[in-house]
Amino acid sequence: MIVIFIVAEYSVFSVYGYWTQKKKQHLLGLSISGTGKTEKATDGKKMDLNIFDYMRNNDMEKEAPLAARMRPRTLEEVVGQEHIVGRGKLLYRAIKADKISSVIFYGPPGTGKTTLAKVIANSTSAEFTQINATVAGKKDMEEVVAKAKEIQGMYGKRTILFIDEIHRFNKAQQDYLLPFVEDGTLVLIGATTENPYFEVNGALLSRSIIFELKPIPLEAVRELLKKAVYDTDRGMGTYDAVIDEDALDFLADVSGGDARHALNAIELGIMSTARSQDGKIHITLEVAQECIQKKAVRYDKSGDNHYDTISAFIKSMRGSDPDAAVYYLARMLYAGENVAFIARRIMICAAEDVGNADPQALVVATNASLAVERLGMPEAQIILSQAASYVACAPKSNAACEAVFAAMEEVGRSGNLPIPAHLQDAHYKGAAKLGRGTGYKYAHDYPNHYVEQQYLPYELNGKEFYKPTGNGYEAKIREHMRRLRTEAKESLES
């Protein structure tokens, strides 16, 4: 048997290079047997690596998709998710201290769930095993558990099991893991795009910390794309490509916080675009649109077009044109406008322009806002369309809006006029001596539960602020108030 020591020089036969990348060793003792396999002794155990397997793995890393090559390897490389991996946060401290407990990462595609699991794999001293719930079965889990018990017994090391798409496991499969998570045989890391409170076993949830990942911020996606284009180590820098600023902005915007989606588009653009006369590959806005199969809509979220579109949207609802309202809604959604912002504008329109002509409009708009927040896109577009079309078709009245504006103007002009004594609070000792509440007429003691008395300050006697229109339900409100006052007056006269 020949014993060799290989220094960290990367070459086809540099098996050390592979192990330094995986285990971060500076000097390795490798023995090559007649079988053509290399063996590495680590912590009392042997790990076999066939030289040809190494070469194949090395080639796979080079040929992996851009999104896989650009995947962060350390916490410092992770973009976005500062709310959970920012310096000093719980998960950051746990990973740095190598004290990770069972966790479930929940969030939209491309936000870094698998990335965080890989970061943990690169930084932990524990055994790290990964399975995908879309293809793994109970037999695979039994093998993982058996190996984990062996490692724990022989070397006293923990085993971290990362299950991607954990929501794909049925209840029985999830139940199988429970006792091994319970007794510490396994530390579970689950990743799911579905709400874990609906899709993951409650017993597993109670033993895990849920971390919700958010869509990656636009500026972070933009910087990631820029790095991918020009990085010669892990990115596409060797292709000598350049990307226009408007193409960069477009891809970052339409990615919706999905870094993988944006990186796939960049890779496709560079690989499929011919070189220009200057010898470079130019990623223009047109190329970016083709790669992501979406046209760029002129819609700057901080510019005039943003305000023009939302203005047209509101005015279309106010003007009772549901077709135009839905059209401008679609333009905003297509351009990636925040659905919560749109929902807020619909609620405002429901109160300001529909008001009591159809009180149900505000109920619809408010519930739409809640539903949009819980569901997100793409389903949110259906809810917003329902709410916008309802408000557009509802009878209109701005009487409630005008009433508060007029009242605000009056308060600004006349100040804090004295409140009539009979309306003032009388629930404290000595109030009666001050005349507070004296002479107040309890409305429910009178016909129609209504009685004439001075409610406004005496200086504003007879002042009208709310003037219901004859539209929709407000016509009934106006008639109701007219009847109350007429009958109360007749009652006094008789």
XYZ file of C-alpha atoms in Angstrom, residues 92-336:
245
model
C -27.325 33.432 12.867
C -26.114 32.766 16.410
C -27.221 29.119 16.292
C -25.383 28.431 13.014
C -22.237 30.252 14.134
C -22.196 28.327 17.412
C -22.985 25.034 15.637
C -25.937 24.583 17.985
C -28.710 24.257 15.432
C -31.925 22.637 16.626
C -34.800 21.309 14.538
C -36.108 24.037 12.241
C -38.510 24.405 9.331
C -37.827 26.967 6.604
C -41.023 28.209 4.997
C -41.285 30.634 2.092
C -41.769 31.175 -1.656
C -39.509 29.470 -4.229
C -36.056 30.948 -4.731
C -35.812 32.714 -1.376
C -32.999 30.632 0.104
C -34.494 27.690 2.009
C -32.139 25.101 0.520
C -29.326 27.647 0.604
C -29.601 28.036 4.375
C -29.562 24.273 4.737
C -26.370 24.113 2.628
C -24.801 26.883 4.710
C -25.520 24.832 7.819
C -23.997 21.782 6.106
C -20.821 23.738 5.342
C -20.447 25.060 8.873
C -21.534 22.209 11.146
C -19.400 19.488 12.681
C -22.446 17.214 12.714
C -23.132 14.601 10.063
C -25.306 16.184 7.369
C -27.726 14.151 5.258
C -30.157 15.387 2.641
C -33.225 13.769 1.092
C -35.990 15.098 -1.103
C -39.537 14.227 -0.087
C -40.674 14.063 -3.716
C -38.634 10.879 -4.303
C -37.671 9.540 -0.854
C -39.657 6.861 0.939
C -39.692 5.158 4.318
C -36.793 2.872 3.349
C -34.592 5.927 2.741
C -35.522 7.327 6.145
C -34.829 3.993 7.845
C -31.333 4.011 6.328
C -30.740 7.575 7.529
C -31.896 6.698 11.056
C -29.752 3.537 11.178
C -26.668 5.473 10.063
C -27.440 8.291 12.526
C -27.623 5.832 15.411
C -24.338 4.270 14.338
C -22.555 7.629 14.119
C -24.011 8.752 17.437
C -22.946 5.545 19.143
C -19.447 5.313 17.663
C -18.402 8.971 17.484
C -20.923 10.820 19.656
C -21.861 13.074 16.724
C -25.270 14.420 15.859
C -26.911 13.865 12.480
C -28.720 16.707 10.749
C -31.345 15.519 8.293
C -32.431 18.064 5.690
C -35.750 17.205 4.012
C -36.518 19.348 0.998
C -40.210 19.711 0.099
C -41.143 18.195 3.461
C -44.833 18.938 2.826
C -44.759 16.125 0.238
C -44.376 13.529 3.005
C -47.677 12.059 4.108
C -48.694 11.857 7.770
C -47.325 8.340 8.255
C -43.926 9.320 6.839
C -43.769 12.387 9.068
C -44.872 10.340 12.082
C -41.974 7.935 11.490
C -39.462 10.749 12.109
C -41.066 11.932 15.337
C -39.412 9.609 17.927
C -35.954 10.166 16.420
C -36.352 13.936 16.498
C -37.713 13.573 20.024
C -34.737 11.580 21.363
C -32.111 13.628 19.529
C -31.050 10.953 17.053
C -31.916 13.418 14.276
C -31.913 17.184 14.062
C -34.546 17.964 11.457
C -34.314 20.767 8.926
C -37.394 20.947 6.722
C -37.981 23.196 3.730
C -41.424 23.905 2.315
C -43.218 26.386 0.097
C -46.519 25.509 1.770
C -47.810 26.799 5.081
C -46.285 24.323 7.591
C -49.184 24.784 9.995
C -51.377 23.080 7.389
C -48.913 20.640 5.823
C -46.570 19.467 8.593
C -47.393 17.142 11.481
C -48.338 19.169 14.561
C -46.052 17.080 16.762
C -43.074 17.858 14.520
C -44.024 21.537 14.491
C -44.053 21.659 18.288
C -40.462 20.381 18.309
C -39.246 22.770 15.617
C -38.737 26.492 15.195
C -40.512 27.947 12.155
C -38.542 30.509 10.154
C -40.484 32.287 7.412
C -38.380 33.489 4.487
C -39.503 36.562 2.564
C -39.063 37.331 -1.157
C -35.550 38.664 -1.699
C -35.520 42.487 -1.926
C -35.251 43.922 -5.437
C -31.892 45.617 -4.817
C -30.420 42.386 -3.434
C -31.583 40.440 -6.514
C -30.097 43.160 -8.705
C -26.694 42.870 -7.034
C -26.835 39.071 -7.241
C -27.525 39.241 -10.991
C -24.669 41.678 -11.512
C -22.306 39.383 -9.657
C -23.520 36.397 -11.689
C -22.746 38.154 -14.984
C -19.246 39.351 -14.086
C -17.970 36.779 -11.561
C -15.308 34.616 -13.233
C -15.116 32.056 -10.436
C -18.703 30.868 -9.963
C -20.622 33.107 -12.347
C -20.627 33.728 -16.102
C -17.670 36.120 -16.129
C -15.587 33.973 -18.478
C -18.206 34.486 -21.217
C -17.281 38.193 -21.395
C -20.893 39.369 -21.209
C -22.282 42.780 -20.287
C -25.785 43.599 -19.098
C -27.613 46.891 -19.619
C -28.937 48.697 -16.561
C -32.556 48.595 -17.785
C -32.272 44.830 -18.395
C -30.860 44.415 -14.893
C -33.707 46.440 -13.388
C -36.300 44.521 -15.412
C -35.082 41.045 -14.420
C -34.759 42.020 -10.756
C -38.257 43.503 -10.801
C -40.117 40.672 -12.537
C -38.341 37.987 -10.519
C -40.731 38.733 -7.671
C -37.981 38.097 -5.137
C -37.170 34.671 -6.650
C -33.391 34.699 -7.121
C -33.335 31.329 -8.882
C -35.822 32.537 -11.501
C -33.723 35.622 -12.230
C -30.441 33.670 -12.397
C -31.936 31.106 -14.779
C -32.977 33.945 -17.097
C -29.474 35.476 -17.021
C -27.866 32.123 -17.769
C -30.220 31.468 -20.683
C -29.568 34.936 -22.087
C -25.774 34.591 -21.997
C -25.771 31.031 -23.351
C -28.156 31.774 -26.233
C -27.115 35.259 -27.366
C -24.598 35.688 -30.183
C -21.570 37.902 -29.676
C -21.672 41.407 -31.063
C -19.003 42.943 -33.295
C -17.057 44.031 -30.220
C -16.766 40.374 -29.217
C -18.997 40.725 -26.176
C -22.380 39.202 -25.354
C -24.814 42.047 -24.717
C -27.813 41.366 -22.468
C -30.240 44.100 -23.472
C -33.784 44.711 -22.289
C -35.077 42.875 -25.368
C -32.918 39.836 -24.592
C -34.055 39.891 -20.968
C -37.709 39.965 -22.045
C -37.197 36.956 -24.300
C -35.389 34.992 -21.598
C -38.124 35.482 -19.055
C -40.962 35.471 -21.650
C -42.438 38.691 -20.369
C -42.605 42.138 -21.908
C -41.368 45.126 -19.955
C -44.244 47.381 -18.978
C -43.318 51.024 -18.507
C -44.068 51.292 -14.820
C -41.593 52.933 -12.482
C -42.863 52.321 -8.951
C -41.410 55.605 -7.777
C -42.084 57.650 -10.901
C -44.888 59.379 -12.771
C -46.162 56.261 -14.522
C -46.803 54.602 -11.173
C -49.007 57.483 -10.037
C -50.653 57.826 -13.446
C -51.709 54.183 -13.431
C -53.012 54.109 -9.871
C -54.832 57.393 -10.552
C -56.494 55.913 -13.637
C -57.401 52.812 -11.608
C -59.109 54.803 -8.847
C -60.884 57.144 -11.247
C -62.184 54.180 -13.234
C -63.698 52.653 -10.090
C -65.121 56.023 -9.082
C -66.522 56.472 -12.589
C -68.283 53.082 -12.488
C -66.238 51.534 -15.322
C -65.340 48.001 -14.198
C -63.609 47.182 -17.499
C -61.153 50.060 -17.187
C -60.653 49.335 -13.479
C -59.698 45.711 -14.159
C -57.454 46.765 -17.074
C -55.421 49.177 -14.938
C -55.357 46.581 -12.181
C -53.823 44.109 -14.657
C -51.200 46.652 -15.729
C -50.110 47.159 -12.150
C -50.029 43.424 -11.415
C -48.112 42.673 -14.602
C -45.501 45.249 -13.644
C -45.115 43.697 -10.193
